[in-house]
Every structure is written in C-alpha cells, then in structure tokens.
PDB file of C-alpha atoms in Angstrom:
ATOM      1  CA  UNK W   1       1.274   4.023   4.948  1.00  0.00           C
ATOM      2  CA  UNK W   2       5.392   4.081   6.442  1.00  0.00           C
ATOM      3  CA  UNK W   3       7.595   6.766   4.700  1.00  0.00           C
ATOM      4  CA  UNK W   4       9.675   5.646   1.993  1.00  0.00           C
ATOM      5  CA  UNK W   5      12.086   7.775   0.364  1.00  0.00           C
ATOM      6  CA  UNK W   6      10.269   9.257  -1.891  1.00  0.00           C
ATOM      7  CA  UNK W   7       7.090  10.257   0.746  1.00  0.00           C
ATOM      8  CA  UNK W   8       9.652  11.770   3.222  1.00  0.00           C
ATOM      9  CA  UNK W   9      11.104  14.205   0.650  1.00  0.00           C
ATOM     10  CA  UNK W  10       7.701  15.165   0.651  1.00  0.00           C
ATOM     11  CA  UNK W  11       6.881  14.987   4.284  1.00  0.00           C
ATOM     12  CA  UNK W  12       9.802  17.819   4.939  1.00  0.00           C
ATOM     13  CA  UNK W  13       7.955  20.221   2.628  1.00  0.00           C
ATOM     14  CA  UNK W  14       4.647  20.053   4.309  1.00  0.00           C
ATOM     15  CA  UNK W  15       6.529  20.486   7.500  1.00  0.00           C
ATOM     16  CA  UNK W  16       8.230  23.995   5.897  1.00  0.00           C
ATOM     17  CA  UNK W  17       6.406  27.133   7.834  1.00  0.00           C
ATOM     18  CA  UNK W  18       6.172  28.536   4.704  1.00  0.00           C
ATOM     19  CA  UNK W  19       4.818  26.146   2.403  1.00  0.00           C
ATOM     20  CA  UNK W  20       1.990  24.958   5.306  1.00  0.00           C
ATOM     21  CA  UNK W  21       0.757  28.583   5.332  1.00  0.00           C
ATOM     22  CA  UNK W  22       0.741  29.067   0.956  1.00  0.00           C
ATOM     23  CA  UNK W  23      -0.997  25.286   1.150  1.00  0.00           C
ATOM     24  CA  UNK W  24      -4.436  26.594   0.082  1.00  0.00           C
ATOM     25  CA  UNK W  25      -3.105  28.055  -2.886  1.00  0.00           C
ATOM     26  CA  UNK W  26      -2.080  24.972  -4.418  1.00  0.00           C
ATOM     27  CA  UNK W  27      -4.045  22.389  -4.813  1.00  0.00           C
ATOM     28  CA  UNK W  28      -6.615  24.319  -7.432  1.00  0.00           C
ATOM     29  CA  UNK W  29      -3.784  25.855  -9.245  1.00  0.00           C
ATOM     30  CA  UNK W  30      -2.271  22.440 -10.193  1.00  0.00           C
ATOM     31  CA  UNK W  31      -5.175  20.133  -9.819  1.00  0.00           C
ATOM     32  CA  UNK W  32      -8.118  21.092 -12.519  1.00  0.00           C
ATOM     33  CA  UNK W  33     -11.226  21.050 -10.779  1.00  0.00           C
ATOM     34  CA  UNK W  34     -10.321  20.498  -7.338  1.00  0.00           C
ATOM     35  CA  UNK W  35     -13.233  22.098  -6.029  1.00  0.00           C
ATOM     36  CA  UNK W  36     -15.585  19.344  -8.264  1.00  0.00           C
ATOM     37  CA  UNK W  37     -13.401  16.555  -7.353  1.00  0.00           C
ATOM     38  CA  UNK W  38     -14.315  16.987  -3.616  1.00  0.00           C
ATOM     39  CA  UNK W  39     -18.054  17.532  -4.917  1.00  0.00           C
ATOM     40  CA  UNK W  40     -18.362  14.438  -6.473  1.00  0.00           C
ATOM     41  CA  UNK W  41     -16.122  12.859  -3.908  1.00  0.00           C
ATOM     42  CA  UNK W  42     -19.366  13.477  -1.729  1.00  0.00           C
ATOM     43  CA  UNK W  43     -21.543  12.221  -4.195  1.00  0.00           C
ATOM     44  CA  UNK W  44     -19.831   8.501  -4.332  1.00  0.00           C
ATOM     45  CA  UNK W  45     -19.826   8.105  -0.988  1.00  0.00           C
ATOM     46  CA  UNK W  46     -23.514   9.775  -0.050  1.00  0.00           C
ATOM     47  CA  UNK W  47     -24.775   6.521  -2.888  1.00  0.00           C
ATOM     48  CA  UNK W  48     -23.495   3.981  -0.160  1.00  0.00           C
ATOM     49  CA  UNK W  49     -23.742   5.621   3.249  1.00  0.00           C
ATOM     50  CA  UNK W  50     -26.302   7.273   6.085  1.00  0.00           C
ATOM     51  CA  UNK W  51     -26.687  10.454   7.099  1.00  0.00           C
ATOM     52  CA  UNK W  52     -24.629   9.573  10.083  1.00  0.00           C
ATOM     53  CA  UNK W  53     -21.638   7.825   8.477  1.00  0.00           C
ATOM     54  CA  UNK W  54     -18.238   8.124  10.008  1.00  0.00           C
ATOM     55  CA  UNK W  55     -15.450   8.830   7.024  1.00  0.00           C
ATOM     56  CA  UNK W  56     -11.732   7.737   7.396  1.00  0.00           C
ATOM     57  CA  UNK W  57      -9.914  10.472   5.408  1.00  0.00           C
ATOM     58  CA  UNK W  58      -6.072   9.186   5.425  1.00  0.00           C
ATOM     59  CA  UNK W  59      -3.923  12.342   4.011  1.00  0.00           C
ATOM     60  CA  UNK W  60      -6.144  14.893   5.597  1.00  0.00           C
ATOM     61  CA  UNK W  61      -3.461  17.695   5.008  1.00  0.00           C
ATOM     62  CA  UNK W  62      -4.665  20.954   5.308  1.00  0.00           C
ATOM     63  CA  UNK W  63      -8.248  20.008   5.776  1.00  0.00           C
ATOM     64  CA  UNK W  64      -9.603  21.321   2.475  1.00  0.00           C
ATOM     65  CA  UNK W  65     -11.734  17.937   2.070  1.00  0.00           C
ATOM     66  CA  UNK W  66     -12.625  17.344   5.240  1.00  0.00           C
ATOM     67  CA  UNK W  67     -14.003  20.785   5.257  1.00  0.00           C
ATOM     68  CA  UNK W  68     -15.847  20.602   1.785  1.00  0.00           C
ATOM     69  CA  UNK W  69     -17.364  16.528   2.923  1.00  0.00           C
ATOM     70  CA  UNK W  70     -18.250  18.032   6.624  1.00  0.00           C
ATOM     71  CA  UNK W  71     -20.326  21.434   4.838  1.00  0.00           C
ATOM     72  CA  UNK W  72     -21.974  19.578   2.563  1.00  0.00           C
ATOM     73  CA  UNK W  73     -22.769  16.201   5.162  1.00  0.00           C
ATOM     74  CA  UNK W  74     -23.974  18.401   8.155  1.00  0.00           C
ATOM     75  CA  UNK W  75     -24.311  15.094  10.049  1.00  0.00           C
ATOM     76  CA  UNK W  76     -21.153  13.339   9.155  1.00  0.00           C
ATOM     77  CA  UNK W  77     -18.407  12.151  11.333  1.00  0.00           C
ATOM     78  CA  UNK W  78     -14.927  12.278  10.564  1.00  0.00           C
ATOM     79  CA  UNK W  79     -10.959  10.641  11.480  1.00  0.00           C
ATOM     80  CA  UNK W  80      -8.355  12.744   9.607  1.00  0.00           C
ATOM     81  CA  UNK W  81      -5.047  10.924   9.681  1.00  0.00           C
ATOM     82  CA  UNK W  82      -1.882  12.612   8.017  1.00  0.00           C
ATOM     83  CA  UNK W  83       1.653  12.349   8.760  1.00  0.00           C
ATOM     84  CA  UNK W  84       2.545  16.202   8.786  1.00  0.00           C
ATOM     85  CA  UNK W  85       1.927  17.761  12.232  1.00  0.00           C
ATOM     86  CA  UNK W  86       1.964  21.484  11.256  1.00  0.00           C
ATOM     87  CA  UNK W  87      -0.453  20.208   8.448  1.00  0.00           C
ATOM     88  CA  UNK W  88      -3.049  18.982  10.644  1.00  0.00           C
ATOM     89  CA  UNK W  89      -2.856  22.074  12.849  1.00  0.00           C
ATOM     90  CA  UNK W  90      -3.794  24.174   9.874  1.00  0.00           C
ATOM     91  CA  UNK W  91      -6.775  21.234   9.225  1.00  0.00           C
ATOM     92  CA  UNK W  92      -7.869  22.394  12.828  1.00  0.00           C
ATOM     93  CA  UNK W  93      -8.148  26.154  11.524  1.00  0.00           C
ATOM     94  CA  UNK W  94      -9.584  25.386   8.380  1.00  0.00           C
ATOM     95  CA  UNK W  95     -12.539  23.326   9.939  1.00  0.00           C
ATOM     96  CA  UNK W  96     -13.823  25.838  11.851  1.00  0.00           C
ATOM     97  CA  UNK W  97     -17.166  25.189  13.762  1.00  0.00           C
ATOM     98  CA  UNK W  98     -16.822  21.164  11.446  1.00  0.00           C
ATOM     99  CA  UNK W  99     -13.659  20.439  14.332  1.00  0.00           C
ATOM    100  CA  UNK W 100     -16.452  19.074  16.633  1.00  0.00           C
ATOM    101  CA  UNK W 101     -16.948  16.515  14.118  1.00  0.00           C
ATOM    102  CA  UNK W 102     -13.544  15.794  12.877  1.00  0.00           C
ATOM    103  CA  UNK W 103     -10.962  13.299  15.148  1.00  0.00           C
ATOM    104  CA  UNK W 104      -7.221  14.049  13.703  1.00  0.00           C
ATOM    105  CA  UNK W 105      -4.927  11.684  14.124  1.00  0.00           C
ATOM    106  CA  UNK W 106      -1.189  11.920  13.219  1.00  0.00           C
ATOM    107  CA  UNK W 107       0.227   9.327  11.477  1.00  0.00           C
ATOM    108  CA  UNK W 108      -0.218   6.537   8.794  1.00  0.00           C
ATOM    109  CA  UNK W 109      -2.650   4.711   8.210  1.00  0.00           C
ATOM    110  CA  UNK W 110      -1.618   2.068  10.571  1.00  0.00           C
ATOM    111  CA  UNK W 111      -2.421   4.433  12.936  1.00  0.00           C
ATOM    112  CA  UNK W 112      -5.827   4.795  12.096  1.00  0.00           C
ATOM    113  CA  UNK W 113      -8.144   3.663  13.998  1.00  0.00           C
ATOM    114  CA  UNK W 114      -8.478  -0.228  13.818  1.00  0.00           C
ATOM    115  CA  UNK W 115     -12.526  -0.253  13.481  1.00  0.00           C
ATOM    116  CA  UNK W 116     -15.162  -0.279  11.044  1.00  0.00           C
ATOM    117  CA  UNK W 117     -15.454   2.477   8.907  1.00  0.00           C
ATOM    118  CA  UNK W 118     -18.985   3.505   6.777  1.00  0.00           C
ATOM    119  CA  UNK W 119     -16.812   5.121   4.061  1.00  0.00           C
ATOM    120  CA  UNK W 120     -13.110   6.074   3.147  1.00  0.00           C
ATOM    121  CA  UNK W 121     -11.290   9.089   0.735  1.00  0.00           C
ATOM    122  CA  UNK W 122      -7.600   8.847  -0.110  1.00  0.00           C
ATOM    123  CA  UNK W 123      -7.287  12.394  -1.642  1.00  0.00           C
ATOM    124  CA  UNK W 124      -3.700  13.467  -3.567  1.00  0.00           C
ATOM    125  CA  UNK W 125      -1.762  10.983  -1.656  1.00  0.00           C
ATOM    126  CA  UNK W 126      -1.370   7.385  -2.885  1.00  0.00           C
ATOM    127  CA  UNK W 127       1.515   9.018  -5.019  1.00  0.00           C
ATOM    128  CA  UNK W 128       3.564   9.406  -3.079  1.00  0.00           C
ATOM    129  CA  UNK W 129       4.039   6.119  -2.277  1.00  0.00           C
ATOM    130  CA  UNK W 130       5.988   3.220  -3.935  1.00  0.00           C
ATOM    131  CA  UNK W 131       3.666   0.583  -5.742  1.00  0.00           C
ATOM    132  CA  UNK W 132       4.283  -2.094  -2.726  1.00  0.00           C
ATOM    133  CA  UNK W 133       3.426   0.456   0.286  1.00  0.00           C
ATOM    134  CA  UNK W 134       0.484   1.932  -1.983  1.00  0.00           C
ATOM    135  CA  UNK W 135      -1.071  -1.714  -2.387  1.00  0.00           C
ATOM    136  CA  UNK W 136      -0.461  -2.625   1.592  1.00  0.00           C
ATOM    137  CA  UNK W 137      -1.825   0.472   2.397  1.00  0.00           C
ATOM    138  CA  UNK W 138      -4.961   0.229   0.174  1.00  0.00           C
ATOM    139  CA  UNK W 139      -5.296  -3.346   2.291  1.00  0.00           C
ATOM    140  CA  UNK W 140      -5.376  -1.247   5.444  1.00  0.00           C
ATOM    141  CA  UNK W 141      -7.635   1.062   4.277  1.00  0.00           C
ATOM    142  CA  UNK W 142     -10.201  -1.947   3.003  1.00  0.00           C
ATOM    143  CA  UNK W 143      -9.874  -3.635   6.070  1.00  0.00           C
ATOM    144  CA  UNK W 144     -11.060  -0.592   8.435  1.00  0.00           C
ATOM    145  CA  UNK W 145     -14.267  -1.196   6.091  1.00  0.00           C
ATOM    146  CA  UNK W 146     -18.216  -2.099   6.293  1.00  0.00           C
ATOM    147  CA  UNK W 147     -18.776  -4.774   3.581  1.00  0.00           C
ATOM    148  CA  UNK W 148     -19.337  -3.059   0.634  1.00  0.00           C
ATOM    149  CA  UNK W 149     -18.523   0.795   1.840  1.00  0.00           C
ATOM    150  CA  UNK W 150     -17.399   2.700  -0.674  1.00  0.00           C
ATOM    151  CA  UNK W 151     -13.541   3.945  -0.771  1.00  0.00           C
ATOM    152  CA  UNK W 152     -12.263   7.364  -3.148  1.00  0.00           C
ATOM    153  CA  UNK W 153      -8.740   7.631  -4.308  1.00  0.00           C
ATOM    154  CA  UNK W 154      -7.552  10.196  -6.584  1.00  0.00           C
ATOM    155  CA  UNK W 155      -3.959  11.130  -7.376  1.00  0.00           C
ATOM    156  CA  UNK W 156      -1.388  11.824  -9.725  1.00  0.00           C
ATOM    157  CA  UNK W 157      -2.071   8.995 -12.379  1.00  0.00           C
ATOM    158  CA  UNK W 158      -1.137   9.181 -16.115  1.00  0.00           C
ATOM    159  CA  UNK W 159       0.571   7.541 -18.927  1.00  0.00           C
ATOM    160  CA  UNK W 160       4.461   6.602 -18.124  1.00  0.00           C
ATOM    161  CA  UNK W 161       5.838   4.893 -21.240  1.00  0.00           C
ATOM    162  CA  UNK W 162       8.276   6.159 -22.907  1.00  0.00           C
ATOM    163  CA  UNK W 163       8.291   9.507 -23.749  1.00  0.00           C
ATOM    164  CA  UNK W 164       4.645  10.260 -22.319  1.00  0.00           C
ATOM    165  CA  UNK W 165       6.412  10.309 -19.243  1.00  0.00           C
ATOM    166  CA  UNK W 166       7.543  14.108 -19.592  1.00  0.00           C
ATOM    167  CA  UNK W 167       4.771  15.180 -22.057  1.00  0.00           C
ATOM    168  CA  UNK W 168       2.334  15.002 -19.332  1.00  0.00           C
ATOM    169  CA  UNK W 169       4.497  16.413 -16.830  1.00  0.00           C
ATOM    170  CA  UNK W 170       4.892  19.628 -19.133  1.00  0.00           C
ATOM    171  CA  UNK W 171       1.319  19.747 -19.507  1.00  0.00           C
ATOM    172  CA  UNK W 172       1.216  19.326 -15.168  1.00  0.00           C
ATOM    173  CA  UNK W 173       3.164  22.711 -15.251  1.00  0.00           C
ATOM    174  CA  UNK W 174       1.552  24.570 -18.008  1.00  0.00           C
ATOM    175  CA  UNK W 175      -1.551  24.264 -16.222  1.00  0.00           C
ATOM    176  CA  UNK W 176      -0.635  25.401 -12.707  1.00  0.00           C
ATOM    177  CA  UNK W 177       0.832  28.438 -14.960  1.00  0.00           C
ATOM    178  CA  UNK W 178      -2.496  29.382 -16.457  1.00  0.00           C
ATOM    179  CA  UNK W 179      -4.014  29.465 -13.654  1.00  0.00           C
ATOM    180  CA  UNK W 180      -1.767  31.842 -12.164  1.00  0.00           C
ATOM    181  CA  UNK W 181       0.971  29.580 -10.638  1.00  0.00           C
ATOM    182  CA  UNK W 182       4.392  31.199 -10.172  1.00  0.00           C
ATOM    183  CA  UNK W 183       6.441  29.431 -13.534  1.00  0.00           C
ATOM    184  CA  UNK W 184       9.224  28.737 -11.626  1.00  0.00           C
ATOM    185  CA  UNK W 185       7.684  27.521  -9.198  1.00  0.00           C
ATOM    186  CA  UNK W 186       5.462  25.260 -11.259  1.00  0.00           C
ATOM    187  CA  UNK W 187       8.492  24.094 -13.107  1.00  0.00           C
ATOM    188  CA  UNK W 188      10.204  23.729  -9.950  1.00  0.00           C
ATOM    189  CA  UNK W 189       7.478  21.387  -9.079  1.00  0.00           C
ATOM    190  CA  UNK W 190       7.542  19.520 -12.247  1.00  0.00           C
ATOM    191  CA  UNK W 191      10.920  18.556 -11.473  1.00  0.00           C
ATOM    192  CA  UNK W 192      10.710  17.617  -8.032  1.00  0.00           C
ATOM    193  CA  UNK W 193       7.404  15.169  -9.516  1.00  0.00           C
ATOM    194  CA  UNK W 194       9.396  13.811 -11.957  1.00  0.00           C
ATOM    195  CA  UNK W 195      12.636  13.063  -9.351  1.00  0.00           C
ATOM    196  CA  UNK W 196      10.894  11.915  -6.579  1.00  0.00           C
ATOM    197  CA  UNK W 197       7.627  10.225  -7.708  1.00  0.00           C
ATOM    198  CA  UNK W 198       6.779   6.522  -8.218  1.00  0.00           C
ATOM    199  CA  UNK W 199       3.897   7.394 -10.477  1.00  0.00           C
ATOM    200  CA  UNK W 200       1.995   4.966 -12.258  1.00  0.00           C
ATOM    201  CA  UNK W 201      -0.181   4.976 -15.009  1.00  0.00           C
ATOM    202  CA  UNK W 202      -4.437   4.765 -14.555  1.00  0.00           C
ATOM    203  CA  UNK W 203      -4.617   0.892 -15.621  1.00  0.00           C
ATOM    204  CA  UNK W 204      -1.673  -0.270 -13.013  1.00  0.00           C
ATOM    205  CA  UNK W 205      -3.496   2.479 -10.171  1.00  0.00           C
ATOM    206  CA  UNK W 206      -6.817   0.889 -10.894  1.00  0.00           C
ATOM    207  CA  UNK W 207      -5.288  -2.988 -10.564  1.00  0.00           C
ATOM    208  CA  UNK W 208      -3.610  -2.056  -7.212  1.00  0.00           C
ATOM    209  CA  UNK W 209      -7.137  -1.352  -5.843  1.00  0.00           C
ATOM    210  CA  UNK W 210      -8.259  -4.342  -7.495  1.00  0.00           C
ATOM    211  CA  UNK W 211      -5.817  -6.202  -5.735  1.00  0.00           C
ATOM    212  CA  UNK W 212      -5.796  -4.586  -1.831  1.00  0.00           C
ATOM    213  CA  UNK W 213      -9.641  -5.876  -2.549  1.00  0.00           C
ATOM    214  CA  UNK W 214     -11.746  -3.624  -3.891  1.00  0.00           C
ATOM    215  CA  UNK W 215     -14.386  -4.557  -6.274  1.00  0.00           C
ATOM    216  CA  UNK W 216     -16.424  -2.842  -8.935  1.00  0.00           C
ATOM    217  CA  UNK W 217     -13.563  -0.325  -9.126  1.00  0.00           C
ATOM    218  CA  UNK W 218     -14.609   3.069 -12.062  1.00  0.00           C
ATOM    219  CA  UNK W 219     -13.195   5.750 -13.259  1.00  0.00           C
ATOM    220  CA  UNK W 220     -14.684   8.739 -12.178  1.00  0.00           C
ATOM    221  CA  UNK W 221     -12.409  11.891 -12.720  1.00  0.00           C
ATOM    222  CA  UNK W 222      -9.584  12.525 -15.381  1.00  0.00           C
ATOM    223  CA  UNK W 223      -7.973  15.637 -15.250  1.00  0.00           C
ATOM    224  CA  UNK W 224      -4.867  15.890 -17.221  1.00  0.00           C
ATOM    225  CA  UNK W 225      -2.448  14.211 -14.547  1.00  0.00           C
ATOM    226  CA  UNK W 226      -4.766  12.814 -12.153  1.00  0.00           C
ATOM    227  CA  UNK W 227      -7.125  10.234 -12.039  1.00  0.00           C
ATOM    228  CA  UNK W 228     -10.138   9.210  -9.220  1.00  0.00           C
ATOM    229  CA  UNK W 229     -11.532   5.588  -8.809  1.00  0.00           C
ATOM    230  CA  UNK W 230     -14.593   4.868  -6.848  1.00  0.00           C
ATOM    231  CA  UNK W 231     -14.718   1.074  -5.549  1.00  0.00           C
ATOM    232  CA  UNK W 232     -16.389  -1.202  -2.666  1.00  0.00           C
ATOM    233  CA  UNK W 233     -14.751  -3.243   0.079  1.00  0.00           C
TER     234      UNK W 233
END
C-alpha cells in the first residue's frame, strides 16, 4: 500500500493531534454496527485458525480492532501496520496489557513482515486506495498468508452509478448525525469522502479480492455505505 493523492489527504488528517485524540469517537458514529463488525471478524477468523494464531492487521489505526480481537482471543498474536506514527502511538495506549502480544509497524503492506500469517484483516482502510493499488495491496496480503488462511476486509463500498453515489453519501452523513456527530463535521466528512476517495461498488470490490487470489469471497456485512467480505488464500 503506497500513498496516492487520496491517501495522502487522509494521512494528513490522521497526523493532526486533535483528530488523533478524537479518533475513537468517530468510527462508532459513522460505521453502523462497528463493534459488531469486530465481533464478526473474530468469529470468521476463528473458524479457520488455531488458538495461538498470528494475525496481520493492515491499517491498524488507533488500535480499536486490535484491542477487540486481542481481548476476545487471549492467545492470538498480532502485527499491526499503519502509516501514521501518531495513530500507532494511540494504538499502543489503547491496547494496554495486550501490547505484549502486538508488534506495531509503521508503514504500508510492503513494510509488513514477509512471512506466512495465519490470518489477516484490513478494516476501514482499502477505500483510501485507487483500484490498482487496492488490488496490489490485496495481492501482497494474499502472499503473506498460509494456504487457506482467512482474510477479512471491510470498508466504504456502495452503488456508484449516476445519482446513486450522492444519495448514499447523504445517508452516510445522516447516519453520523443521528448517532451524535456534529452536523457540520458530518457534512464536511461527506464532502471530503466525495472529493477524495476512489470508491467502488460492492460488486467491483468483491471482484478485486478475487483477482488478488482470494477464493470463496463472501459478503458478511452490509450497513448503509459499508461492506465487509471474507475470503481465503
């Protein structure tokens, strides 16, 4: 995962100390069923991996998914990769005692250890990449997985045909406002997403994962402008 123009815009946002401080407030307000998505991710991984699995987490962000997975599976070990140093520092704070089982690595997929993992996740991250870089990143994740290992991806993905994109983005902002987000900030986020993200339809996103080498790709999560899939290396 290398930064393209869109990714650089959002990286700058996550380097802002105030934005980092408020980070934990954002996902639950903008992503319906955020905690449930983490719970489903753990269930999907646990179907295929041992109790002492090593999991690659790309886009580890502020550590919220790492914390949820680590607390649910006390013997799993993790490598969390993220380009934003400030977010990795926040992840270390968020993880608390679970830090002992987590290696945090600043960078992109090419900076992740080049060894076979038992499973991988990439939550709320791939939508920052254009389609070619998204496909390449998924291939690099696939290359770092043992045969048959599960991969869970979830990110912004909704119909992109004429007229549909604007309608769904309005629903994205409306959900955040209904969940307690400041209306001005919710509408600013909507405008930023519309202007800077290379979003795909759910069908296109699923095809990207298949083209990257994952088989039996299944949709497991759909909530307004968000989708999640599980596939296997």
